[in-house]
Amino acid sequence: MKDSKKDIRALTKEQLRDFFVKEGDKAFRGNQVYEWLWSKSAHSFDEMTNISKETRDKLDAHFVINHIEVDSMQKSSDGTIKNAVKLHDGLVVESVLIPTENRTTACVSSQVGCSLDCKFCATARLKRMRNLNPDEIFDQVVAIDKESRLYHNKPLSNIVFMGMGEPLMNYNNVLKAIDKITSPEGLGMSPKRIVVSTSGVPKMIKKMADEEVKFKLAVSLHSAIDEVRSKIMPFNENFPLKDLREALEYWYAKTKNRITYEYVVWRGINDRKKDVEALIDFCKFAPSKVNLIEYNPIDDGEFQQASEEALNMYINMLEANNITVTVRRSRGKDIDAACGQLANKNQ
Ligand code: SAH
């Protein structure tokens, strides 16, 4: 019986209002229930105290409220928290809370496993099992917000889609989740505090630009030379840099939003002067910023963090070309919570 019931959070507010009208009730009831589901995160119909028992029973007969459960929580010595999140069908994803002095950031997953095949990323080895639903993405944020309040005495301030999965390969659900996160009926967070990070799916970047989204875009570039990028991110064969560049140009023309490039420098892979030159050239067509990320080793040593000299060469050359560059230290490494380390290791 339970299986034949629909997940109520798959319904839009309009659909929920229509349901009540069809049942001979007021459309307004739909708004009330919607608020319970999204801004009050109700896990059961019985919690909806301003809804009559009769109506709650009716809802119960038609719908379920699927929700996630934080299965286990690990705390890093640097304050980072990693959640293993169990979905209604038993699959698990991970999400991370990263506290810094001025902000607390949630790093959330968009897929179980990942559609892509980046050689340096632990999640890629899991393959993609399924896309997350909007409510499953939303719930990760709610869970982390609670932990932020509990352990750091402040609400969550930022969200990055840098957990498991490629957000632009689950485009509709990610956008629906962001809609809920930013709408006053959901969490009311500013879209300016949300970053969607992508390996670069040109068609979807253009679509996002057309829809005039308000969140920020980060692109995991790692190399601006096709030959090198295809080696470490094989899907680059299908989405070559020329197409990515054209899509990003389009993005900038439409949104006027600066692009952040995420970039790891590896020994013997992209640590030459010509790699930096290619990056500088790639950064020229739109205002951009380069975020140099520390490499988090995932195994056998095929990839190794480049030398200090190589990193300094990147920093000096980028700065000499007026390109903003930041260096991001890893967080939560001791609990496998850092970029590219999310792989459900404890499951
Ligand atoms: N699929 C999306 C989001 C998930 S990855 C994307 O590619 O952007 C989040 C970031 O972590 C990306 O910039 C990715 O390139 C980086 N990353 C992956 N594996 C890593 C590793 N082992 N060390 C450091 N960063 C890594």
Tab-separated table of C-alpha atoms and ligand atoms in Angstrom:
chain	number	residue	atom	x	y	z
A	1	MET	CA	0.000	0.000	0.000
A	2	LYS	CA	2.712	2.429	1.022
A	3	ASP	CA	4.417	2.093	-2.349
A	4	SER	CA	1.328	3.233	-4.214
A	5	LYS	CA	1.309	6.494	-2.288
A	6	LYS	CA	2.940	9.477	-3.870
A	7	ASP	CA	5.715	11.539	-2.290
A	8	ILE	CA	3.808	14.688	-1.410
A	9	ARG	CA	6.886	16.854	-1.821
A	10	ALA	CA	7.014	15.997	-5.521
A	11	LEU	CA	3.949	18.246	-5.874
A	12	THR	CA	4.164	21.942	-6.642
A	13	LYS	CA	2.152	24.343	-4.538
A	14	GLU	CA	-0.360	24.655	-7.370
A	15	GLN	CA	-0.795	20.895	-7.532
A	16	LEU	CA	-1.303	20.753	-3.796
A	17	ARG	CA	-3.926	23.502	-3.974
A	18	ASP	CA	-5.655	21.623	-6.808
A	19	PHE	CA	-5.708	18.460	-4.713
A	20	PHE	CA	-7.644	20.195	-1.970
A	21	VAL	CA	-10.068	21.820	-4.375
A	22	LYS	CA	-10.759	18.419	-5.948
A	23	GLU	CA	-11.359	17.013	-2.491
A	24	GLY	CA	-13.962	19.717	-1.865
A	25	ASP	CA	-11.731	21.713	0.468
A	26	LYS	CA	-10.270	25.205	0.183
A	27	ALA	CA	-7.251	25.833	-2.064
A	28	PHE	CA	-5.736	27.741	0.851
A	29	ARG	CA	-5.333	24.427	2.675
A	30	GLY	CA	-2.692	23.641	0.052
A	31	ASN	CA	-0.680	26.672	1.137
A	32	GLN	CA	-0.838	25.613	4.761
A	33	VAL	CA	0.342	22.105	4.040
A	34	TYR	CA	3.032	23.416	1.698
A	35	GLU	CA	4.373	25.561	4.495
A	36	TRP	CA	4.505	22.585	6.848
A	37	LEU	CA	6.365	20.558	4.262
A	38	TRP	CA	8.920	23.131	3.212
A	39	SER	CA	9.485	25.828	5.808
A	40	LYS	CA	8.664	23.748	8.868
A	41	SER	CA	10.163	20.486	7.576
A	42	ALA	CA	7.340	18.325	8.949
A	43	HIS	CA	8.110	14.621	8.817
A	44	SER	CA	4.557	13.469	9.435
A	45	PHE	CA	1.051	14.731	8.782
A	46	ASP	CA	0.284	14.553	12.498
A	47	GLU	CA	2.678	17.436	13.119
A	48	MET	CA	0.420	19.743	11.078
A	49	THR	CA	-1.497	21.085	14.057
A	50	ASN	CA	-3.583	23.670	12.224
A	51	ILE	CA	-4.945	20.978	9.873
A	52	SER	CA	-7.960	18.955	11.027
A	53	LYS	CA	-7.564	15.293	11.910
A	54	GLU	CA	-9.885	14.370	9.068
A	55	THR	CA	-7.752	16.210	6.522
A	56	ARG	CA	-4.561	14.750	7.919
A	57	ASP	CA	-6.028	11.265	7.549
A	58	LYS	CA	-6.957	12.060	3.978
A	59	LEU	CA	-3.406	13.181	3.249
A	60	ASP	CA	-2.085	10.073	4.881
A	61	ALA	CA	-4.267	7.924	2.640
A	62	HIS	CA	-2.857	9.527	-0.510
A	63	PHE	CA	0.695	10.529	0.236
A	64	VAL	CA	3.911	9.821	2.076
A	65	ILE	CA	6.484	12.343	3.253
A	66	ASN	CA	9.827	10.883	2.245
A	67	HIS	CA	12.622	12.268	4.307
A	68	ILE	CA	16.303	11.736	4.772
A	69	GLU	CA	17.968	10.517	7.935
A	70	VAL	CA	21.401	11.492	9.094
A	71	ASP	CA	22.754	7.996	9.535
A	72	SER	CA	26.092	8.922	11.008
A	73	MET	CA	27.987	12.079	11.688
A	74	GLN	CA	31.754	12.508	11.824
A	75	LYS	CA	33.524	15.523	13.261
A	76	SER	CA	36.912	16.667	12.078
A	77	SER	CA	39.512	18.223	14.347
A	78	ASP	CA	39.029	21.443	12.347
A	79	GLY	CA	35.282	21.611	13.112
A	80	THR	CA	34.132	20.232	9.762
A	81	ILE	CA	31.212	17.820	10.074
A	82	LYS	CA	30.390	15.097	7.575
A	83	ASN	CA	26.950	13.533	7.431
A	84	ALA	CA	26.181	10.198	5.868
A	85	VAL	CA	22.621	10.720	4.766
A	86	LYS	CA	20.284	7.793	4.240
A	87	LEU	CA	17.624	8.268	1.582
A	88	HIS	CA	14.158	6.736	1.679
A	89	ASP	CA	15.293	3.823	-0.513
A	90	GLY	CA	18.330	3.042	1.623
A	91	LEU	CA	20.956	4.631	-0.641
A	92	VAL	CA	23.449	6.939	1.013
A	93	VAL	CA	24.991	10.283	0.085
A	94	GLU	CA	27.288	12.551	2.044
A	95	SER	CA	27.103	16.216	2.881
A	96	VAL	CA	29.504	18.424	4.774
A	97	LEU	CA	29.346	21.431	7.092
A	98	ILE	CA	32.393	23.666	6.805
A	99	PRO	CA	32.727	26.348	9.484
A	100	THR	CA	35.055	29.321	9.049
A	101	GLU	CA	35.322	32.491	11.069
A	102	ASN	CA	32.769	34.445	9.102
A	103	ARG	CA	30.520	31.813	7.623
A	104	THR	CA	29.282	28.282	7.797
A	105	THR	CA	28.976	26.529	4.471
A	106	ALA	CA	26.999	23.442	3.517
A	107	CYS	CA	28.511	21.284	0.809
A	108	VAL	CA	25.648	19.215	-0.584
A	109	SER	CA	25.301	16.291	-2.980
A	110	SER	CA	23.154	16.288	-6.101
A	111	GLN	CA	23.439	12.642	-7.213
A	112	VAL	CA	24.078	9.264	-5.615
A	113	GLY	CA	27.500	8.605	-7.120
A	114	CYS	CA	28.365	10.699	-10.181
A	115	SER	CA	27.669	10.735	-13.915
A	116	LEU	CA	31.206	11.851	-14.705
A	117	ASP	CA	34.550	10.138	-14.657
A	118	CYS	CA	37.159	12.510	-13.252
A	119	LYS	CA	40.234	10.395	-12.565
A	120	PHE	CA	41.216	12.262	-9.397
A	121	CYS	CA	37.839	12.106	-7.651
A	122	ALA	CA	36.705	9.372	-5.267
A	123	THR	CA	33.008	9.905	-6.012
A	124	ALA	CA	33.556	9.113	-9.704
A	125	ARG	CA	34.407	5.543	-8.764
A	126	LEU	CA	30.905	4.995	-7.389
A	127	LYS	CA	29.253	5.577	-10.791
A	128	ARG	CA	25.908	7.272	-10.868
A	129	MET	CA	23.175	5.311	-9.097
A	130	ARG	CA	20.428	7.885	-9.303
A	131	ASN	CA	19.629	11.568	-9.208
A	132	LEU	CA	18.541	13.142	-5.950
A	133	ASN	CA	15.039	14.572	-5.770
A	134	PRO	CA	14.573	18.249	-4.906
A	135	ASP	CA	13.403	17.382	-1.396
A	136	GLU	CA	16.470	15.210	-0.799
A	137	ILE	CA	18.751	18.100	-1.708
A	138	PHE	CA	16.675	20.516	0.363
A	139	ASP	CA	16.736	18.186	3.384
A	140	GLN	CA	20.538	18.014	3.380
A	141	VAL	CA	20.571	21.794	3.737
A	142	VAL	CA	18.017	21.697	6.556
A	143	ALA	CA	20.048	19.045	8.408
A	144	ILE	CA	23.254	21.058	8.098
A	145	ASP	CA	21.536	24.269	9.137
A	146	LYS	CA	20.428	22.498	12.322
A	147	GLU	CA	23.972	21.294	13.007
A	148	SER	CA	25.344	24.764	12.341
A	149	ARG	CA	22.968	26.230	14.932
A	150	LEU	CA	23.681	23.452	17.395
A	151	TYR	CA	27.475	23.274	17.150
A	152	HIS	CA	28.417	26.745	15.977
A	153	ASN	CA	25.572	28.843	17.362
A	154	LYS	CA	24.747	30.384	14.022
A	155	PRO	CA	22.565	29.551	11.058
A	156	LEU	CA	24.009	28.247	7.861
A	157	SER	CA	25.210	31.130	5.675
A	158	ASN	CA	26.333	29.571	2.387
A	159	ILE	CA	25.715	26.537	0.200
A	160	VAL	CA	27.995	24.958	-2.375
A	161	PHE	CA	26.946	22.182	-4.734
A	162	MET	CA	30.318	20.493	-4.456
A	163	GLY	CA	29.347	17.226	-2.831
A	164	MET	CA	28.688	14.022	-4.695
A	165	GLY	CA	27.443	14.276	-8.244
A	166	GLU	CA	27.340	16.634	-11.176
A	167	PRO	CA	24.576	19.173	-10.481
A	168	LEU	CA	24.067	20.040	-14.142
A	169	MET	CA	23.378	16.389	-14.939
A	170	ASN	CA	20.468	16.645	-12.509
A	171	TYR	CA	19.517	20.099	-13.626
A	172	ASN	CA	15.769	20.232	-13.029
A	173	ASN	CA	15.902	18.835	-9.525
A	174	VAL	CA	18.827	21.042	-8.510
A	175	LEU	CA	16.999	24.139	-9.737
A	176	LYS	CA	13.811	23.088	-7.981
A	177	ALA	CA	15.757	22.554	-4.753
A	178	ILE	CA	17.402	25.979	-5.049
A	179	ASP	CA	13.999	27.465	-5.642
A	180	LYS	CA	12.793	25.988	-2.352
A	181	ILE	CA	15.960	26.993	-0.519
A	182	THR	CA	15.670	30.605	-1.667
A	183	SER	CA	11.905	31.127	-1.565
A	184	PRO	CA	10.396	32.765	1.524
A	185	GLU	CA	8.174	29.707	1.883
A	186	GLY	CA	11.275	27.537	2.130
A	187	LEU	CA	14.453	28.721	3.812
A	188	GLY	CA	14.547	32.227	2.380
A	189	MET	CA	18.284	32.146	1.702
A	190	SER	CA	19.794	34.578	-0.768
A	191	PRO	CA	20.781	32.947	-4.090
A	192	LYS	CA	23.965	35.025	-3.941
A	193	ARG	CA	25.102	32.712	-1.166
A	194	ILE	CA	24.765	29.621	-3.316
A	195	VAL	CA	27.427	28.278	-5.665
A	196	VAL	CA	26.713	25.586	-8.223
A	197	SER	CA	29.919	23.850	-9.187
A	198	THR	CA	30.097	22.015	-12.492
A	199	SER	CA	32.657	20.150	-14.483
A	200	GLY	CA	31.218	22.078	-17.402
A	201	VAL	CA	28.190	20.901	-19.357
A	202	PRO	CA	27.932	23.584	-22.074
A	203	LYS	CA	24.290	23.072	-23.015
A	204	MET	CA	23.172	23.306	-19.401
A	205	ILE	CA	25.302	26.385	-18.704
A	206	LYS	CA	23.504	28.126	-21.558
A	207	LYS	CA	20.141	26.986	-20.287
A	208	MET	CA	20.952	28.359	-16.854
A	209	ALA	CA	21.954	31.668	-18.431
A	210	ASP	CA	18.652	31.798	-20.348
A	211	GLU	CA	16.742	31.221	-17.150
A	212	GLU	CA	18.604	34.121	-15.567
A	213	VAL	CA	19.436	32.274	-12.403
A	214	LYS	CA	20.775	34.336	-9.526
A	215	PHE	CA	23.199	31.915	-7.897
A	216	LYS	CA	26.929	31.819	-8.643
A	217	LEU	CA	28.726	29.501	-11.000
A	218	ALA	CA	31.986	27.674	-10.426
A	219	VAL	CA	33.634	25.548	-13.091
A	220	SER	CA	36.051	22.750	-12.274
A	221	LEU	CA	38.549	23.526	-14.968
A	222	HIS	CA	41.835	21.931	-13.856
A	223	SER	CA	43.324	22.469	-17.283
A	224	ALA	CA	42.758	24.859	-20.166
A	225	ILE	CA	44.469	22.499	-22.626
A	226	ASP	CA	42.145	19.919	-24.206
A	227	GLU	CA	44.737	17.177	-24.382
A	228	VAL	CA	45.520	17.451	-20.668
A	229	ARG	CA	41.930	17.947	-19.561
A	230	SER	CA	40.686	14.929	-21.501
A	231	LYS	CA	43.249	12.764	-19.774
A	232	ILE	CA	42.138	13.679	-16.261
A	233	MET	CA	38.465	14.403	-17.043
A	234	PRO	CA	37.640	12.052	-19.926
A	235	PHE	CA	34.182	13.514	-20.593
A	236	ASN	CA	36.070	16.560	-21.898
A	237	GLU	CA	36.253	14.599	-25.166
A	238	ASN	CA	32.502	15.156	-25.523
A	239	PHE	CA	32.459	18.689	-24.148
A	240	PRO	CA	35.720	20.217	-25.400
A	241	LEU	CA	37.041	23.501	-24.059
A	242	LYS	CA	35.918	25.410	-27.151
A	243	ASP	CA	32.276	24.549	-26.369
A	244	LEU	CA	32.737	25.233	-22.669
A	245	ARG	CA	34.251	28.590	-23.418
A	246	GLU	CA	31.447	29.532	-25.772
A	247	ALA	CA	28.841	28.554	-23.157
A	248	LEU	CA	30.628	30.569	-20.474
A	249	GLU	CA	30.835	33.585	-22.729
A	250	TYR	CA	27.104	33.276	-23.186
A	251	TRP	CA	26.638	32.928	-19.411
A	252	TYR	CA	28.588	36.079	-18.735
A	253	ALA	CA	26.821	38.080	-21.441
A	254	LYS	CA	23.439	37.160	-19.937
A	255	THR	CA	24.145	37.239	-16.202
A	256	LYS	CA	27.140	39.566	-15.833
A	257	ASN	CA	28.216	37.194	-13.106
A	258	ARG	CA	31.902	36.534	-12.653
A	259	ILE	CA	32.979	32.916	-13.107
A	260	THR	CA	35.108	31.044	-10.598
A	261	TYR	CA	37.452	28.362	-11.899
A	262	GLU	CA	38.397	25.581	-9.542
A	263	TYR	CA	41.813	24.280	-10.244
A	264	VAL	CA	44.135	21.724	-8.708
A	265	VAL	CA	47.791	21.782	-9.733
A	266	TRP	CA	49.305	18.300	-9.988
A	267	ARG	CA	52.917	17.311	-10.324
A	268	GLY	CA	53.799	16.370	-13.877
A	269	ILE	CA	50.274	16.974	-15.170
A	270	ASN	CA	49.526	20.692	-15.271
A	271	ASP	CA	52.497	22.282	-13.502
A	272	ARG	CA	54.268	23.716	-16.567
A	273	LYS	CA	54.474	27.326	-17.626
A	274	LYS	CA	52.413	26.589	-20.712
A	275	ASP	CA	49.597	25.255	-18.502
A	276	VAL	CA	49.448	28.593	-16.698
A	277	GLU	CA	49.564	30.492	-19.984
A	278	ALA	CA	46.638	28.495	-21.313
A	279	LEU	CA	44.698	29.217	-18.114
A	280	ILE	CA	45.417	32.939	-18.360
A	281	ASP	CA	44.198	32.907	-21.924
A	282	PHE	CA	41.042	31.028	-20.896
A	283	CYS	CA	40.341	33.599	-18.182
A	284	LYS	CA	40.404	36.514	-20.601
A	285	PHE	CA	37.000	36.317	-22.254
A	286	ALA	CA	34.997	36.998	-19.084
A	287	PRO	CA	35.768	38.379	-15.614
A	288	SER	CA	36.909	35.426	-13.611
A	289	LYS	CA	38.625	34.256	-10.504
A	290	VAL	CA	40.832	31.218	-10.019
A	291	ASN	CA	40.500	29.132	-6.917
A	292	LEU	CA	43.529	26.918	-6.449
A	293	ILE	CA	42.404	23.876	-4.473
A	294	GLU	CA	44.733	21.689	-2.508
A	295	TYR	CA	44.703	18.128	-3.795
A	296	ASN	CA	43.193	15.545	-1.489
A	297	PRO	CA	44.854	12.246	-2.238
A	298	ILE	CA	42.354	9.488	-2.861
A	299	ASP	CA	44.619	6.506	-3.357
A	300	ASP	CA	47.652	5.082	-5.005
A	301	GLY	CA	49.609	8.211	-5.758
A	302	GLU	CA	48.810	8.485	-9.457
A	303	PHE	CA	48.034	12.134	-8.693
A	304	GLN	CA	50.266	14.241	-6.489
A	305	GLN	CA	49.996	17.824	-5.349
A	306	ALA	CA	52.435	19.985	-7.308
A	307	SER	CA	55.433	21.638	-5.670
A	308	GLU	CA	55.338	24.967	-3.845
A	309	GLU	CA	57.301	26.463	-6.772
A	310	ALA	CA	54.688	25.398	-9.284
A	311	LEU	CA	51.911	26.842	-7.137
A	312	ASN	CA	53.802	30.098	-6.737
A	313	MET	CA	54.348	30.249	-10.484
A	314	TYR	CA	50.566	29.990	-10.949
A	315	ILE	CA	49.879	32.663	-8.345
A	316	ASN	CA	52.503	35.078	-9.658
A	317	MET	CA	51.599	34.717	-13.316
A	318	LEU	CA	47.847	34.992	-12.685
A	319	GLU	CA	48.294	38.053	-10.512
A	320	ALA	CA	50.594	39.664	-13.054
A	321	ASN	CA	47.692	39.323	-15.480
A	322	ASN	CA	45.223	40.884	-13.038
A	323	ILE	CA	43.365	37.664	-12.446
A	324	THR	CA	42.183	37.190	-8.883
A	325	VAL	CA	43.553	34.029	-7.390
A	326	THR	CA	42.792	32.408	-4.057
A	327	VAL	CA	44.292	29.332	-2.507
A	328	ARG	CA	41.854	27.045	-0.751
A	329	ARG	CA	43.078	24.948	2.081
A	330	SER	CA	41.471	21.545	2.538
A	331	ARG	CA	38.990	21.077	5.332
A	332	GLY	CA	37.911	17.887	7.014
A	333	LYS	CA	40.661	15.775	5.462
A	334	ASP	CA	40.955	13.536	8.517
A	335	ILE	CA	37.375	12.329	8.067
A	336	ASP	CA	37.438	12.066	4.249
A	337	ALA	CA	35.175	15.092	3.974
A	338	ALA	CA	37.388	17.197	1.706
A	339	CYS	CA	36.753	17.907	-1.999
A	340	GLY	CA	36.746	14.738	-4.008
A	341	GLN	CA	36.872	12.428	-0.989
A	342	LEU	CA	33.158	11.711	-0.640
A	343	ALA	CA	32.766	8.024	-1.375
A	344	ASN	CA	30.556	6.511	1.345
A	345	LYS	CA	33.645	4.860	2.793
A	346	ASN	CA	31.982	3.912	6.039
A	347	GLN	CA	29.025	2.184	4.470
B	1	SAH	N1	30.704	17.693	-10.207
B	1	SAH	C1	30.892	19.007	-9.703
B	1	SAH	C2	30.830	19.141	-8.188
B	1	SAH	C3	31.541	18.105	-7.348
B	1	SAH	S1	33.278	18.127	-7.193
B	1	SAH	C4	32.186	19.583	-10.218
B	1	SAH	O1	32.931	18.878	-10.871
B	1	SAH	O2	32.419	20.750	-10.035
B	1	SAH	C5	33.695	19.528	-6.252
B	1	SAH	C6	35.104	20.030	-6.525
B	1	SAH	O3	36.102	19.139	-5.986
B	1	SAH	C7	35.422	20.116	-8.008
B	1	SAH	O4	36.073	21.308	-8.286
B	1	SAH	C8	36.353	18.939	-8.212
B	1	SAH	O5	37.134	19.093	-9.342
B	1	SAH	C9	37.124	18.929	-6.933
B	1	SAH	N2	37.803	17.662	-6.646
B	1	SAH	C10	37.454	16.425	-7.012
B	1	SAH	N3	38.322	15.512	-6.539
B	1	SAH	C11	39.245	16.207	-5.843
B	1	SAH	C12	40.407	15.830	-5.075
B	1	SAH	N4	40.752	14.567	-4.941
B	1	SAH	N5	41.109	16.810	-4.482
B	1	SAH	C13	40.744	18.105	-4.590
B	1	SAH	N6	39.674	18.515	-5.272
B	1	SAH	C14	38.947	17.581	-5.908
